[in-house]
Amino acid sequence: MNSKTVASNKKARFDFFLEEKFIAGSDDITNLWSEYIDAHNERDMEKIMSMNSDSIFIQGPDGNRIFGKEQHEQALSAWFEAESPKWDIYWAMPYKSIPSGADWFIVGHRVETNVNGEKVVKNAMIDGEVKDGKIYRFFVYEALVPEPPAEEEE
């Protein structure tokens, strides 16, 4: 599948969605995601679950897939316990699919975890869809943040 993006007349399209065009979306979409991430940082599982669609789908950076609220709650609870993740959003952009009207977001995060007593920092890009005011699905892509170079002594 070719994933190149082509810009034309201030619209974007993706080769695997030829029938759709993408334009800037509403800030309400990124505000919803920001509230969702705040609930994660606060470990407010009730709020997180209330913001999920019943059939939420999540694809993690390693290809693992979560289907539905129950699986999401189990996986998230285990991750909270094991690594205590914290998210910091550093940019976000909502977009809308035309003609379907689907609302999407793409958001950059700095995610800090504690793995076996060691701080691990990753950049996570999350691309997701909102339906009926709920988080419907999202895809997570990650990269480790490299350590800064050591200063050389003179």
PDB file of C-alpha atoms in Angstrom:
ATOM      1  CA  MET A   1       0.000   0.000   0.000  1.00  0.00           C
ATOM      2  CA  ASN A   2       1.426   3.326  -1.013  1.00  0.00           C
ATOM      3  CA  SER A   3       0.936   5.959   1.670  1.00  0.00           C
ATOM      4  CA  LYS A   4       2.137   9.094  -0.031  1.00  0.00           C
ATOM      5  CA  THR A   5       0.135  12.243   0.544  1.00  0.00           C
ATOM      6  CA  VAL A   6      -0.782  14.622  -2.246  1.00  0.00           C
ATOM      7  CA  ALA A   7      -1.773  18.228  -1.522  1.00  0.00           C
ATOM      8  CA  SER A   8      -4.065  20.019  -3.939  1.00  0.00           C
ATOM      9  CA  ASN A   9      -6.233  23.122  -3.473  1.00  0.00           C
ATOM     10  CA  LYS A  10      -5.552  23.180   0.301  1.00  0.00           C
ATOM     11  CA  LYS A  11      -6.930  19.638   0.642  1.00  0.00           C
ATOM     12  CA  ALA A  12      -4.967  16.490   1.284  1.00  0.00           C
ATOM     13  CA  ARG A  13      -5.635  12.994   0.111  1.00  0.00           C
ATOM     14  CA  PHE A  14      -4.096   9.651   0.849  1.00  0.00           C
ATOM     15  CA  ASP A  15      -3.659   7.150  -1.955  1.00  0.00           C
ATOM     16  CA  PHE A  16      -5.456   4.417  -0.004  1.00  0.00           C
ATOM     17  CA  PHE A  17      -8.522   6.696   0.518  1.00  0.00           C
ATOM     18  CA  LEU A  18      -8.876   8.020  -3.016  1.00  0.00           C
ATOM     19  CA  GLU A  19     -12.586   8.715  -2.585  1.00  0.00           C
ATOM     20  CA  GLU A  20     -11.914  10.949   0.417  1.00  0.00           C
ATOM     21  CA  LYS A  21     -10.312  14.367   0.803  1.00  0.00           C
ATOM     22  CA  PHE A  22      -9.124  15.734   4.126  1.00  0.00           C
ATOM     23  CA  ILE A  23      -9.497  19.303   5.356  1.00  0.00           C
ATOM     24  CA  ALA A  24      -8.836  21.075   8.672  1.00  0.00           C
ATOM     25  CA  GLY A  25     -11.294  19.992  11.346  1.00  0.00           C
ATOM     26  CA  SER A  26     -12.850  21.450  14.465  1.00  0.00           C
ATOM     27  CA  ASP A  27     -10.844  22.243  17.587  1.00  0.00           C
ATOM     28  CA  ASP A  28     -13.590  20.387  19.476  1.00  0.00           C
ATOM     29  CA  ILE A  29     -11.975  17.166  18.252  1.00  0.00           C
ATOM     30  CA  THR A  30      -8.523  17.961  19.627  1.00  0.00           C
ATOM     31  CA  ASN A  31     -10.088  19.337  22.822  1.00  0.00           C
ATOM     32  CA  LEU A  32     -11.851  15.977  23.276  1.00  0.00           C
ATOM     33  CA  TRP A  33      -8.542  14.133  22.833  1.00  0.00           C
ATOM     34  CA  SER A  34      -6.799  16.478  25.289  1.00  0.00           C
ATOM     35  CA  GLU A  35      -9.502  15.765  27.878  1.00  0.00           C
ATOM     36  CA  TYR A  36      -9.073  12.026  27.195  1.00  0.00           C
ATOM     37  CA  ILE A  37      -5.313  12.252  27.783  1.00  0.00           C
ATOM     38  CA  ASP A  38      -5.890  14.269  30.975  1.00  0.00           C
ATOM     39  CA  ALA A  39      -8.118  11.421  32.214  1.00  0.00           C
ATOM     40  CA  HIS A  40      -5.265   8.975  31.473  1.00  0.00           C
ATOM     41  CA  ASN A  41      -2.764  11.095  33.400  1.00  0.00           C
ATOM     42  CA  GLU A  42      -5.232  11.281  36.304  1.00  0.00           C
ATOM     43  CA  ARG A  43      -5.861   7.498  36.110  1.00  0.00           C
ATOM     44  CA  ASP A  44      -9.599   8.209  35.851  1.00  0.00           C
ATOM     45  CA  MET A  45     -10.662   4.903  34.326  1.00  0.00           C
ATOM     46  CA  GLU A  46     -14.368   5.706  34.644  1.00  0.00           C
ATOM     47  CA  LYS A  47     -13.952   8.889  32.588  1.00  0.00           C
ATOM     48  CA  ILE A  48     -11.734   7.147  30.011  1.00  0.00           C
ATOM     49  CA  MET A  49     -14.301   4.394  29.512  1.00  0.00           C
ATOM     50  CA  SER A  50     -17.136   6.944  29.265  1.00  0.00           C
ATOM     51  CA  MET A  51     -15.242   8.707  26.453  1.00  0.00           C
ATOM     52  CA  ASN A  52     -14.656   5.478  24.487  1.00  0.00           C
ATOM     53  CA  SER A  53     -17.129   4.202  21.943  1.00  0.00           C
ATOM     54  CA  ASP A  54     -18.436   0.754  22.904  1.00  0.00           C
ATOM     55  CA  SER A  55     -16.544  -0.757  19.966  1.00  0.00           C
ATOM     56  CA  ILE A  56     -13.295   1.177  20.392  1.00  0.00           C
ATOM     57  CA  PHE A  57     -10.398  -0.171  18.336  1.00  0.00           C
ATOM     58  CA  ILE A  58      -6.753   0.555  19.178  1.00  0.00           C
ATOM     59  CA  GLN A  59      -3.684  -0.555  17.293  1.00  0.00           C
ATOM     60  CA  GLY A  60      -0.525  -0.230  19.335  1.00  0.00           C
ATOM     61  CA  PRO A  61       2.957   0.571  18.045  1.00  0.00           C
ATOM     62  CA  ASP A  62       3.943  -3.112  18.116  1.00  0.00           C
ATOM     63  CA  GLY A  63       0.867  -4.156  16.116  1.00  0.00           C
ATOM     64  CA  ASN A  64      -1.150  -5.390  19.096  1.00  0.00           C
ATOM     65  CA  ARG A  65      -4.866  -4.720  18.779  1.00  0.00           C
ATOM     66  CA  ILE A  66      -7.512  -3.912  21.335  1.00  0.00           C
ATOM     67  CA  PHE A  67     -11.191  -4.443  20.565  1.00  0.00           C
ATOM     68  CA  GLY A  68     -13.826  -2.901  22.824  1.00  0.00           C
ATOM     69  CA  LYS A  69     -13.973  -1.196  26.197  1.00  0.00           C
ATOM     70  CA  GLU A  70     -13.371  -4.318  28.273  1.00  0.00           C
ATOM     71  CA  GLN A  71     -10.077  -5.173  26.565  1.00  0.00           C
ATOM     72  CA  HIS A  72      -9.054  -1.525  26.697  1.00  0.00           C
ATOM     73  CA  GLU A  73      -9.710  -1.251  30.424  1.00  0.00           C
ATOM     74  CA  GLN A  74      -7.775  -4.468  31.133  1.00  0.00           C
ATOM     75  CA  ALA A  75      -4.768  -3.455  29.009  1.00  0.00           C
ATOM     76  CA  LEU A  76      -4.694   0.107  30.314  1.00  0.00           C
ATOM     77  CA  SER A  77      -4.993  -0.959  33.966  1.00  0.00           C
ATOM     78  CA  ALA A  78      -2.081  -3.376  33.519  1.00  0.00           C
ATOM     79  CA  TRP A  79       0.021  -0.680  31.803  1.00  0.00           C
ATOM     80  CA  PHE A  80      -0.764   1.902  34.489  1.00  0.00           C
ATOM     81  CA  GLU A  81       0.350  -0.596  37.149  1.00  0.00           C
ATOM     82  CA  ALA A  82       3.469  -1.818  35.314  1.00  0.00           C
ATOM     83  CA  GLU A  83       4.925   1.391  33.857  1.00  0.00           C
ATOM     84  CA  SER A  84       3.000   4.390  35.200  1.00  0.00           C
ATOM     85  CA  PRO A  85       2.810   6.216  31.821  1.00  0.00           C
ATOM     86  CA  LYS A  86       2.402   9.991  31.640  1.00  0.00           C
ATOM     87  CA  TRP A  87       1.532  11.856  28.450  1.00  0.00           C
ATOM     88  CA  ASP A  88       2.408  15.398  27.437  1.00  0.00           C
ATOM     89  CA  ILE A  89       0.795  16.635  24.214  1.00  0.00           C
ATOM     90  CA  TYR A  90       3.145  18.838  22.208  1.00  0.00           C
ATOM     91  CA  TRP A  91       1.003  19.396  19.093  1.00  0.00           C
ATOM     92  CA  ALA A  92      -2.378  18.431  17.690  1.00  0.00           C
ATOM     93  CA  MET A  93      -4.330  18.843  14.480  1.00  0.00           C
ATOM     94  CA  PRO A  94      -7.962  17.930  13.821  1.00  0.00           C
ATOM     95  CA  TYR A  95      -9.030  17.006  10.315  1.00  0.00           C
ATOM     96  CA  LYS A  96     -12.245  16.039   8.562  1.00  0.00           C
ATOM     97  CA  SER A  97     -12.800  13.513   5.817  1.00  0.00           C
ATOM     98  CA  ILE A  98     -14.920  14.727   2.889  1.00  0.00           C
ATOM     99  CA  PRO A  99     -17.487  13.549   1.742  1.00  0.00           C
ATOM    100  CA  SER A 100     -17.942  11.050   4.614  1.00  0.00           C
ATOM    101  CA  GLY A 101     -17.695  13.767   7.299  1.00  0.00           C
ATOM    102  CA  ALA A 102     -15.543  11.583   9.575  1.00  0.00           C
ATOM    103  CA  ASP A 103     -13.706  13.537  12.274  1.00  0.00           C
ATOM    104  CA  TRP A 104     -10.041  12.642  12.792  1.00  0.00           C
ATOM    105  CA  PHE A 105      -7.099  13.931  14.791  1.00  0.00           C
ATOM    106  CA  ILE A 106      -3.366  13.482  14.708  1.00  0.00           C
ATOM    107  CA  VAL A 107      -1.545  14.311  17.920  1.00  0.00           C
ATOM    108  CA  GLY A 108       2.100  14.270  18.997  1.00  0.00           C
ATOM    109  CA  HIS A 109       2.859  13.223  22.571  1.00  0.00           C
ATOM    110  CA  ARG A 110       5.915  12.835  24.726  1.00  0.00           C
ATOM    111  CA  VAL A 111       5.270   9.702  26.810  1.00  0.00           C
ATOM    112  CA  GLU A 112       7.309   8.949  29.903  1.00  0.00           C
ATOM    113  CA  THR A 113       7.203   5.500  31.485  1.00  0.00           C
ATOM    114  CA  ASN A 114       9.063   3.702  34.258  1.00  0.00           C
ATOM    115  CA  VAL A 115      10.383   0.371  32.988  1.00  0.00           C
ATOM    116  CA  ASN A 116      12.119  -1.731  35.624  1.00  0.00           C
ATOM    117  CA  GLY A 117      12.991   1.402  37.586  1.00  0.00           C
ATOM    118  CA  GLU A 118      14.386   3.239  34.544  1.00  0.00           C
ATOM    119  CA  LYS A 119      12.775   6.310  32.977  1.00  0.00           C
ATOM    120  CA  VAL A 120      11.947   5.717  29.308  1.00  0.00           C
ATOM    121  CA  VAL A 121      10.831   8.601  27.094  1.00  0.00           C
ATOM    122  CA  LYS A 122       9.198   8.097  23.715  1.00  0.00           C
ATOM    123  CA  ASN A 123       7.534  10.298  21.157  1.00  0.00           C
ATOM    124  CA  ALA A 124       4.134   8.909  20.240  1.00  0.00           C
ATOM    125  CA  MET A 125       2.105   9.964  17.243  1.00  0.00           C
ATOM    126  CA  ILE A 126      -1.551   9.015  17.533  1.00  0.00           C
ATOM    127  CA  ASP A 127      -3.946   9.166  14.604  1.00  0.00           C
ATOM    128  CA  GLY A 128      -7.564   8.632  15.582  1.00  0.00           C
ATOM    129  CA  GLU A 129     -11.201   8.971  14.692  1.00  0.00           C
ATOM    130  CA  VAL A 130     -14.092  10.377  16.722  1.00  0.00           C
ATOM    131  CA  LYS A 131     -17.683   9.221  16.118  1.00  0.00           C
ATOM    132  CA  ASP A 132     -20.732  10.605  17.885  1.00  0.00           C
ATOM    133  CA  GLY A 133     -18.534  12.497  20.347  1.00  0.00           C
ATOM    134  CA  LYS A 134     -16.644   9.339  21.433  1.00  0.00           C
ATOM    135  CA  ILE A 135     -13.136   8.039  20.758  1.00  0.00           C
ATOM    136  CA  TYR A 136     -13.883   5.438  18.079  1.00  0.00           C
ATOM    137  CA  ARG A 137     -10.439   4.198  17.036  1.00  0.00           C
ATOM    138  CA  PHE A 138      -6.802   5.172  17.070  1.00  0.00           C
ATOM    139  CA  PHE A 139      -3.409   4.036  15.862  1.00  0.00           C
ATOM    140  CA  VAL A 140      -0.205   4.584  17.862  1.00  0.00           C
ATOM    141  CA  TYR A 141       3.266   5.056  16.355  1.00  0.00           C
ATOM    142  CA  GLU A 142       6.299   5.449  18.636  1.00  0.00           C
ATOM    143  CA  ALA A 143       9.986   6.298  18.579  1.00  0.00           C
ATOM    144  CA  LEU A 144      12.452   6.422  21.455  1.00  0.00           C
ATOM    145  CA  VAL A 145      13.771   9.863  22.303  1.00  0.00           C
ATOM    146  CA  PRO A 146      17.561   9.619  22.130  1.00  0.00           C
ATOM    147  CA  GLU A 147      19.692  10.730  25.028  1.00  0.00           C
ATOM    148  CA  PRO A 148      21.388  14.093  24.436  1.00  0.00           C
ATOM    149  CA  PRO A 149      24.996  13.752  23.373  1.00  0.00           C
ATOM    150  CA  ALA A 150      27.506  13.709  26.196  1.00  0.00           C
ATOM    151  CA  GLU A 151      29.446  16.912  26.616  1.00  0.00           C
ATOM    152  CA  GLU A 152      33.087  16.567  25.780  1.00  0.00           C
ATOM    153  CA  GLU A 153      35.630  17.593  28.375  1.00  0.00           C
ATOM    154  CA  GLU A 154      38.342  19.984  27.279  1.00  0.00           C
TER     155      GLU A 154
END
